[in-house]
Tab-separated table of C-alpha atoms in Angstrom:
chain	number	residue	atom	x	y	z
A	1	MET	CA	25.163	-14.742	-1.864
A	2	GLY	CA	23.267	-18.032	-1.528
A	3	ALA	CA	24.303	-20.823	0.814
A	4	GLU	CA	26.220	-22.674	-1.887
A	5	SER	CA	28.191	-19.551	-2.804
A	6	VAL	CA	29.051	-18.935	0.837
A	7	ARG	CA	30.180	-22.556	1.178
A	8	GLU	CA	32.358	-22.290	-1.924
A	9	ARG	CA	33.954	-19.030	-0.787
A	10	PHE	CA	34.704	-20.554	2.637
A	11	ALA	CA	36.562	-23.416	0.930
A	12	GLU	CA	38.587	-20.930	-1.131
A	13	LEU	CA	39.495	-18.879	1.937
A	14	TYR	CA	40.328	-21.641	4.374
A	15	GLY	CA	41.317	-24.560	2.136
A	16	ALA	CA	38.632	-26.970	3.345
A	17	GLU	CA	34.882	-27.456	3.228
A	18	PRO	CA	32.908	-25.904	6.128
A	19	GLU	CA	31.158	-28.161	8.591
A	20	GLY	CA	27.898	-26.384	7.802
A	21	VAL	CA	26.153	-23.240	6.613
A	22	TRP	CA	23.600	-21.311	8.688
A	23	ALA	CA	21.351	-18.296	8.075
A	24	ALA	CA	19.741	-15.756	10.407
A	25	PRO	CA	17.335	-13.021	9.282
A	26	GLY	CA	17.014	-9.330	9.885
A	27	ARG	CA	13.698	-8.169	11.246
A	28	VAL	CA	11.011	-5.523	10.975
A	29	ASN	CA	9.303	-4.471	14.164
A	30	LEU	CA	5.600	-4.164	13.418
A	31	ILE	CA	4.863	-2.345	16.676
A	32	GLY	CA	6.522	-1.930	20.079
A	33	GLU	CA	9.431	0.496	19.752
A	34	HIS	CA	11.844	1.192	22.637
A	35	THR	CA	9.737	-0.981	24.930
A	36	ASP	CA	12.106	-3.950	25.061
A	37	TYR	CA	14.601	-2.450	27.511
A	38	ASN	CA	11.639	-1.346	29.623
A	39	ASP	CA	10.500	-4.970	30.154
A	40	GLY	CA	7.601	-4.347	27.773
A	41	PHE	CA	5.971	-5.869	24.699
A	42	VAL	CA	7.252	-6.007	21.127
A	43	MET	CA	5.992	-7.551	17.901
A	44	PRO	CA	8.663	-8.145	15.261
A	45	PHE	CA	8.712	-10.480	12.288
A	46	ALA	CA	11.639	-11.875	10.322
A	47	LEU	CA	12.643	-10.616	6.884
A	48	PRO	CA	13.806	-12.734	3.943
A	49	HIS	CA	17.025	-10.683	4.097
A	50	GLN	CA	19.587	-12.620	6.113
A	51	VAL	CA	23.170	-13.133	7.191
A	52	THR	CA	24.598	-16.435	5.955
A	53	ALA	CA	27.614	-18.037	7.659
A	54	ALA	CA	29.800	-20.997	6.734
A	55	VAL	CA	31.554	-22.260	9.861
A	56	SER	CA	34.011	-24.936	10.982
A	57	ARG	CA	35.524	-25.657	14.365
A	58	ARG	CA	39.194	-25.172	15.221
A	59	THR	CA	41.167	-26.662	18.128
A	60	ASP	CA	43.965	-24.094	18.510
A	61	GLY	CA	42.172	-21.223	20.253
A	62	VAL	CA	42.037	-19.083	17.105
A	63	LEU	CA	38.983	-17.336	15.647
A	64	ARG	CA	39.245	-16.440	11.956
A	65	LEU	CA	36.573	-14.147	10.515
A	66	HIS	CA	35.898	-13.048	6.960
A	67	SER	CA	33.040	-11.061	5.445
A	68	ALA	CA	32.144	-11.032	1.764
A	69	ASP	CA	30.676	-7.576	2.317
A	70	ILE	CA	33.859	-6.075	3.795
A	71	GLY	CA	36.410	-7.851	1.611
A	72	GLY	CA	40.117	-8.054	2.294
A	73	ASP	CA	41.883	-10.792	4.206
A	74	SER	CA	40.369	-12.769	7.051
A	75	VAL	CA	40.858	-11.367	10.552
A	76	GLU	CA	42.574	-13.670	13.043
A	77	LEU	CA	41.873	-13.325	16.770
A	78	GLU	CA	43.047	-15.261	19.815
A	79	LEU	CA	40.150	-16.457	21.956
A	80	SER	CA	42.185	-15.822	25.097
A	81	ALA	CA	42.571	-12.154	24.129
A	82	LEU	CA	38.889	-11.408	23.573
A	83	GLU	CA	37.859	-8.647	25.976
A	84	PRO	CA	35.061	-6.057	25.952
A	85	GLY	CA	36.134	-2.850	24.250
A	86	SER	CA	39.115	-4.465	22.514
A	87	ASP	CA	37.555	-4.289	19.040
A	88	THR	CA	35.688	-1.414	17.391
A	89	ASP	CA	35.384	-2.980	13.929
A	90	TRP	CA	32.621	-5.214	12.502
A	91	THR	CA	34.435	-8.220	13.931
A	92	ALA	CA	33.373	-7.153	17.427
A	93	TYR	CA	29.910	-8.644	16.809
A	94	PRO	CA	30.905	-12.251	16.031
A	95	ALA	CA	33.887	-12.083	18.402
A	96	GLY	CA	31.582	-10.804	21.125
A	97	VAL	CA	29.342	-13.828	20.659
A	98	VAL	CA	32.302	-16.167	21.118
A	99	TRP	CA	33.334	-14.197	24.211
A	100	ALA	CA	29.804	-14.372	25.662
A	101	LEU	CA	29.536	-18.116	25.059
A	102	ARG	CA	32.886	-18.708	26.734
A	103	GLU	CA	31.890	-16.459	29.659
A	104	ALA	CA	28.788	-18.631	30.046
A	105	GLY	CA	30.971	-21.712	30.418
A	106	CYS	CA	30.845	-23.076	26.879
A	107	ALA	CA	34.069	-24.848	25.916
A	108	LEU	CA	34.855	-23.271	22.552
A	109	THR	CA	38.255	-23.911	21.006
A	110	GLY	CA	38.157	-21.667	17.948
A	111	ALA	CA	36.421	-21.411	14.600
A	112	ASP	CA	36.753	-20.409	10.968
A	113	VAL	CA	33.853	-18.223	9.827
A	114	HIS	CA	32.892	-16.725	6.472
A	115	LEU	CA	29.890	-14.394	6.344
A	116	SER	CA	27.698	-12.777	3.720
A	117	SER	CA	24.706	-10.500	4.352
A	118	THR	CA	21.720	-9.211	2.434
A	119	VAL	CA	20.358	-7.264	5.437
A	120	PRO	CA	20.714	-3.522	4.768
A	121	THR	CA	23.072	-2.031	7.360
A	122	GLY	CA	22.091	1.112	9.231
A	123	ALA	CA	18.472	0.711	8.135
A	124	GLY	CA	17.021	-0.271	11.518
A	125	LEU	CA	16.509	-3.861	10.365
A	126	SER	CA	18.850	-5.520	12.877
A	127	SER	CA	21.761	-6.542	10.696
A	128	SER	CA	23.960	-6.764	13.798
A	129	ALA	CA	21.570	-9.100	15.621
A	130	ALA	CA	21.358	-11.361	12.563
A	131	LEU	CA	25.166	-11.485	12.474
A	132	GLU	CA	25.309	-12.403	16.142
A	133	ILE	CA	22.583	-15.044	15.998
A	134	VAL	CA	23.955	-16.846	12.944
A	135	VAL	CA	27.335	-17.271	14.640
A	136	ALA	CA	25.764	-18.331	17.943
A	137	LEU	CA	23.492	-20.893	16.290
A	138	ALA	CA	26.347	-22.371	14.253
A	139	LEU	CA	28.556	-22.781	17.324
A	140	ASN	CA	25.638	-24.126	19.355
A	141	ASP	CA	25.011	-26.802	16.732
A	142	LEU	CA	28.659	-27.681	16.030
A	143	HIS	CA	29.610	-27.985	19.703
A	144	GLU	CA	26.274	-29.592	20.663
A	145	LEU	CA	25.852	-27.026	23.429
A	146	GLY	CA	22.116	-27.636	23.675
A	147	LEU	CA	21.266	-24.001	24.364
A	148	PRO	CA	17.640	-23.053	23.596
A	149	ARG	CA	16.945	-20.221	21.173
A	150	TRP	CA	15.942	-17.757	23.894
A	151	ARG	CA	19.226	-18.416	25.701
A	152	LEU	CA	21.233	-17.801	22.527
A	153	ALA	CA	19.370	-14.504	22.142
A	154	ARG	CA	20.256	-13.496	25.703
A	155	LEU	CA	23.927	-14.283	25.160
A	156	CYS	CA	23.973	-12.341	21.895
A	157	GLN	CA	22.369	-9.386	23.644
A	158	ARG	CA	25.109	-9.586	26.279
A	159	ALA	CA	27.705	-9.619	23.510
A	160	GLU	CA	26.260	-6.438	22.031
A	161	ASN	CA	25.729	-4.708	25.379
A	162	VAL	CA	29.025	-5.565	27.043
A	163	TYR	CA	31.511	-6.498	24.312
A	164	VAL	CA	30.399	-4.067	21.589
A	165	GLY	CA	29.089	-1.424	23.994
A	166	ALA	CA	25.652	-0.833	22.434
A	167	PRO	CA	22.836	-0.725	25.051
A	168	THR	CA	20.254	-2.620	22.989
A	169	GLY	CA	17.317	-4.610	24.319
A	170	ILE	CA	16.488	-8.261	23.728
A	171	MET	CA	14.018	-7.921	20.854
A	172	ASP	CA	16.327	-8.003	17.849
A	173	GLN	CA	18.210	-11.144	18.785
A	174	THR	CA	15.037	-12.971	19.833
A	175	ALA	CA	13.312	-12.054	16.579
A	176	SER	CA	16.201	-13.347	14.483
A	177	ALA	CA	16.371	-16.576	16.483
A	178	CYS	CA	12.702	-17.338	17.047
A	179	CYS	CA	10.394	-15.858	14.394
A	180	GLU	CA	8.304	-18.168	12.198
A	181	GLU	CA	7.259	-17.827	8.586
A	182	GLY	CA	3.884	-16.126	8.100
A	183	HIS	CA	3.766	-14.868	11.690
A	184	ALA	CA	4.646	-11.910	13.863
A	185	LEU	CA	6.232	-12.671	17.226
A	186	PHE	CA	4.413	-11.272	20.275
A	187	LEU	CA	7.223	-11.185	22.818
A	188	ASP	CA	7.111	-10.268	26.489
A	189	THR	CA	10.651	-9.012	27.033
A	190	ARG	CA	10.460	-9.493	30.802
A	191	ASP	CA	9.981	-13.250	30.912
A	192	LEU	CA	10.680	-13.945	27.193
A	193	SER	CA	7.334	-15.689	26.772
A	194	GLN	CA	6.323	-15.803	23.115
A	195	ARG	CA	3.235	-16.149	20.983
A	196	GLN	CA	3.308	-16.570	17.225
A	197	ILE	CA	0.530	-14.385	15.803
A	198	PRO	CA	-0.625	-15.212	12.249
A	199	PHE	CA	0.273	-12.335	9.936
A	200	ASP	CA	-0.591	-13.438	6.403
A	201	LEU	CA	-0.744	-10.182	4.477
A	202	ALA	CA	-1.037	-11.773	1.036
A	203	ALA	CA	-4.221	-13.597	2.044
A	204	GLU	CA	-5.809	-10.208	2.777
A	205	ASP	CA	-4.472	-8.587	-0.422
A	206	LEU	CA	-2.222	-6.409	1.717
A	207	ARG	CA	1.481	-5.628	1.657
A	208	LEU	CA	3.871	-4.106	4.174
A	209	LEU	CA	6.401	-1.813	2.538
A	210	VAL	CA	9.765	-1.049	4.097
A	211	ILE	CA	11.078	2.384	3.164
A	212	ASP	CA	14.804	2.512	3.842
A	213	THR	CA	15.563	6.232	3.999
A	214	GLN	CA	19.304	5.574	3.497
A	215	VAL	CA	19.929	7.734	6.570
A	216	LYS	CA	22.355	5.747	8.684
A	217	HIS	CA	22.136	5.480	12.428
A	218	ALA	CA	24.249	3.872	15.131
A	219	HIS	CA	22.841	2.686	18.462
A	220	SER	CA	26.115	3.284	20.259
A	221	ASN	CA	26.332	6.978	19.287
A	222	GLY	CA	24.824	8.251	22.535
A	223	GLU	CA	21.235	9.256	21.767
A	224	TYR	CA	19.883	5.730	22.211
A	225	GLY	CA	21.687	5.503	25.549
A	226	LYS	CA	20.219	8.832	26.655
A	227	ARG	CA	16.690	7.613	25.986
A	228	ARG	CA	17.334	4.404	27.868
A	229	ALA	CA	18.769	6.282	30.860
A	230	GLY	CA	15.749	8.607	30.825
A	231	CYS	CA	13.373	5.643	30.928
A	232	GLU	CA	15.277	4.150	33.849
A	233	LYS	CA	15.065	7.496	35.645
A	234	GLY	CA	11.311	7.589	35.042
A	235	ALA	CA	10.863	4.112	36.504
A	236	ALA	CA	12.909	5.083	39.561
A	237	LEU	CA	10.908	8.280	40.115
A	238	LEU	CA	7.650	6.334	39.870
A	239	GLY	CA	8.893	3.590	42.184
A	240	VAL	CA	8.562	0.703	39.728
A	241	ASP	CA	11.065	-1.846	38.473
A	242	ALA	CA	10.472	-0.858	34.847
A	243	LEU	CA	8.061	1.337	32.898
A	244	ARG	CA	6.187	-1.812	31.885
A	245	ASP	CA	4.808	-1.755	35.447
A	246	VAL	CA	3.023	1.587	34.984
A	247	PRO	CA	-0.624	0.683	34.223
A	248	TYR	CA	-2.031	2.356	31.123
A	249	GLU	CA	-5.183	3.213	33.080
A	250	ASP	CA	-3.089	5.140	35.630
A	251	LEU	CA	-0.911	6.947	33.094
A	252	ASP	CA	-2.267	10.455	33.694
A	253	THR	CA	-1.690	10.142	37.433
A	254	SER	CA	1.817	8.785	36.907
A	255	LEU	CA	2.711	11.610	34.527
A	256	ALA	CA	1.485	14.162	37.062
A	257	ASP	CA	3.655	12.495	39.720
A	258	LEU	CA	6.756	13.296	37.637
A	259	GLY	CA	6.451	16.992	38.451
A	260	ASP	CA	8.698	19.202	36.355
A	261	GLU	CA	10.570	16.292	34.710
A	262	ASP	CA	9.265	17.198	31.252
A	263	GLU	CA	11.705	15.113	29.229
A	264	VAL	CA	11.206	12.053	31.391
A	265	ARG	CA	7.438	12.551	31.185
A	266	ARG	CA	7.546	12.322	27.393
A	267	LEU	CA	9.587	9.128	27.483
A	268	VAL	CA	7.262	7.526	30.019
A	269	ARG	CA	4.176	8.473	28.021
A	270	HIS	CA	5.578	6.873	24.882
A	271	VAL	CA	6.588	3.598	26.515
A	272	VAL	CA	3.328	3.092	28.394
A	273	THR	CA	1.139	3.951	25.398
A	274	GLU	CA	3.326	1.862	23.073
A	275	ASP	CA	2.958	-1.230	25.259
A	276	HIS	CA	-0.789	-0.666	25.102
A	277	ARG	CA	-0.621	-0.331	21.306
A	278	VAL	CA	1.144	-3.693	21.023
A	279	GLU	CA	-1.630	-5.375	22.975
A	280	ARG	CA	-4.241	-3.658	20.800
A	281	VAL	CA	-2.505	-4.820	17.595
A	282	VAL	CA	-2.424	-8.407	18.888
A	283	ALA	CA	-6.148	-8.254	19.623
A	284	VAL	CA	-6.926	-6.808	16.189
A	285	LEU	CA	-4.866	-9.428	14.352
A	286	GLN	CA	-6.446	-12.235	16.322
A	287	SER	CA	-9.875	-10.899	15.390
A	288	GLY	CA	-8.921	-11.160	11.719
A	289	ASN	CA	-9.296	-7.448	10.964
A	290	VAL	CA	-5.757	-6.887	9.693
A	291	ARG	CA	-6.521	-3.538	8.060
A	292	ASP	CA	-7.520	-2.103	11.427
A	293	ILE	CA	-3.930	-2.104	12.678
A	294	GLY	CA	-3.143	0.759	10.280
A	295	PRO	CA	-4.222	3.634	12.559
A	296	LEU	CA	-2.310	2.067	15.452
A	297	LEU	CA	0.900	2.098	13.388
A	298	THR	CA	0.372	5.775	12.575
A	299	GLU	CA	-0.397	6.568	16.202
A	300	GLY	CA	2.871	4.889	17.155
A	301	HIS	CA	4.837	7.084	14.759
A	302	ALA	CA	3.375	10.254	16.268
A	303	SER	CA	4.451	9.066	19.704
A	304	LEU	CA	7.986	8.266	18.531
A	305	ARG	CA	8.214	11.618	16.749
A	306	ASP	CA	6.709	13.877	19.389
A	307	ASP	CA	7.345	12.148	22.722
A	308	PHE	CA	10.423	10.002	22.186
A	309	ARG	CA	11.820	12.473	19.632
A	310	ILE	CA	13.806	9.978	17.585
A	311	SER	CA	12.384	10.557	14.128
A	312	CYS	CA	14.027	12.678	11.436
A	313	PRO	CA	12.789	14.678	8.406
A	314	GLU	CA	13.316	11.755	6.020
A	315	LEU	CA	11.318	9.344	8.188
A	316	ASP	CA	8.514	11.855	8.661
A	317	LEU	CA	8.378	12.470	4.921
A	318	ALA	CA	8.208	8.741	4.197
A	319	VAL	CA	5.341	8.298	6.671
A	320	ASP	CA	3.375	11.408	5.650
A	321	THR	CA	3.724	10.718	1.932
A	322	SER	CA	2.672	7.082	2.321
A	323	LEU	CA	-0.446	8.112	4.201
A	324	SER	CA	-1.310	10.833	1.697
A	325	ALA	CA	-0.916	8.326	-1.155
A	326	GLY	CA	-3.342	5.860	0.418
A	327	ALA	CA	-1.468	3.773	2.996
A	328	LEU	CA	-3.639	2.315	5.746
A	329	GLY	CA	-0.991	3.165	8.329
A	330	ALA	CA	2.702	3.992	8.550
A	331	ARG	CA	5.434	4.572	11.092
A	332	MET	CA	9.165	4.602	11.597
A	333	THR	CA	10.639	1.313	12.758
A	334	GLY	CA	13.869	0.557	14.584
A	335	GLY	CA	16.060	2.613	16.881
A	336	GLY	CA	15.413	5.937	15.180
A	337	PHE	CA	17.469	8.916	13.949
A	338	GLY	CA	17.298	7.418	10.458
A	339	GLY	CA	16.789	3.912	9.190
A	340	SER	CA	13.435	2.737	7.864
A	341	ALA	CA	9.717	3.368	7.930
A	342	ILE	CA	6.980	0.827	7.263
A	343	ALA	CA	3.663	1.314	5.506
A	344	LEU	CA	0.670	-1.032	5.476
A	345	VAL	CA	-0.868	-0.799	1.995
A	346	GLU	CA	-3.383	-2.461	-0.264
A	347	ALA	CA	-1.678	-4.778	-2.761
A	348	THR	CA	-3.044	-2.669	-5.609
A	349	SER	CA	-1.443	0.484	-4.154
A	350	VAL	CA	2.156	-0.705	-3.937
A	351	ASP	CA	3.366	0.967	-7.107
A	352	THR	CA	1.457	4.194	-6.488
A	353	ILE	CA	2.762	4.622	-2.955
A	354	THR	CA	6.297	3.612	-3.881
A	355	LYS	CA	6.363	6.189	-6.677
A	356	ALA	CA	4.921	8.889	-4.428
A	357	VAL	CA	7.586	8.299	-1.776
A	358	GLU	CA	10.397	8.257	-4.316
A	359	GLU	CA	9.183	11.489	-5.898
A	360	SER	CA	8.814	13.197	-2.527
A	361	PHE	CA	12.422	12.374	-1.656
A	362	THR	CA	13.617	13.684	-5.011
A	363	ASN	CA	11.668	16.912	-4.558
A	364	ALA	CA	13.107	17.365	-1.071
A	365	GLY	CA	16.655	16.821	-2.312
A	366	TYR	CA	17.130	13.648	-0.243
A	367	THR	CA	19.007	10.504	-1.235
A	368	ALA	CA	16.677	8.126	-3.079
A	369	PRO	CA	15.050	5.679	-0.635
A	370	ARG	CA	15.062	1.910	-1.080
A	371	VAL	CA	11.500	0.548	-1.008
A	372	PHE	CA	10.713	-3.161	-0.802
A	373	GLU	CA	8.024	-5.517	0.482
A	374	ALA	CA	8.522	-7.156	3.872
A	375	VAL	CA	7.381	-10.786	3.869
A	376	PRO	CA	7.161	-12.560	7.277
A	377	SER	CA	9.908	-15.191	6.966
A	378	PRO	CA	11.566	-18.018	8.936
A	379	GLY	CA	13.961	-17.399	11.805
A	380	ALA	CA	17.538	-18.657	12.102
A	381	ARG	CA	18.239	-22.135	10.793
A	382	ARG	CA	20.862	-24.448	9.329
A	383	VAL	CA	20.681	-24.326	5.521
A	384	LEU	CA	23.531	-26.680	4.482
């Protein structure tokens, strides 16, 4: 629903106009997968798909939450009762944000919230981060907290890590909060320094397709946590604070130093080479040769498939079919084990590649994928 529809539904639910309406986008990660919790580099951009929230303050210590996508009655929570692990429903994400803000010393006294989302869930496009950021930004504005965007992202990450229990990195929340229209965000996840890199695909007669495989994944289901623990083990064995500190030029020596730790070796190789790929993509984009990032995307998929081992047959089929049909490059994006792939394509090839992917899924007996163009869009903002 649009902002006006969300505002109107809020008034129906709560009997008064909201104090404002905010929106926060989902994101596509162009390159830099599973590097964020290793203090590395990522390069997401915001989608036009977003979570919209109408919000008003309360003074009685009550948080009321309603989602147009879930339906039913609003959920009422006491701020004083918010504790990590106390909620396993969708409400844990916005409630966790309120908890994290209060833990950080922000004097919140309750809120009424109505939400509506166009970000596909389970597709690796950060619907949860968009939900967190839109609530955080609304409360930051309404209470005049004065928190900068990067700080809101950190608090939302804490909400997801501690309150929800999903061990995600900082990329998703930062992308939703900080991306700019027509740009990809080059983010150093160690110090949160940012550079907006121009990424105007239309000007080059290019498109970036998102192929949502309709295979759902959940970060808190264990496999994500195993990969993160393996990366931390690799850093410890190599005597560095994080895998970001392993120089690409010394990778072969570092891998040899891991001895018989085969699984850890694969994880280390992916993270170190992926950080290097992000830097290469930045250099290529800044040189103006946008098409040349295609092989780097494909190289990244091979690393995620073979070393990090988080792809799945549907993702591999989407990538392989796109490439066979003429894509300049393609890879899975997001946490893995399902979700979406991306394909960099000529504008004239969109229909051909889309049809090829759809037919390949039909022939394989898979659920029909959802294919759409990803347009670099604005980050979180107040819309009414």
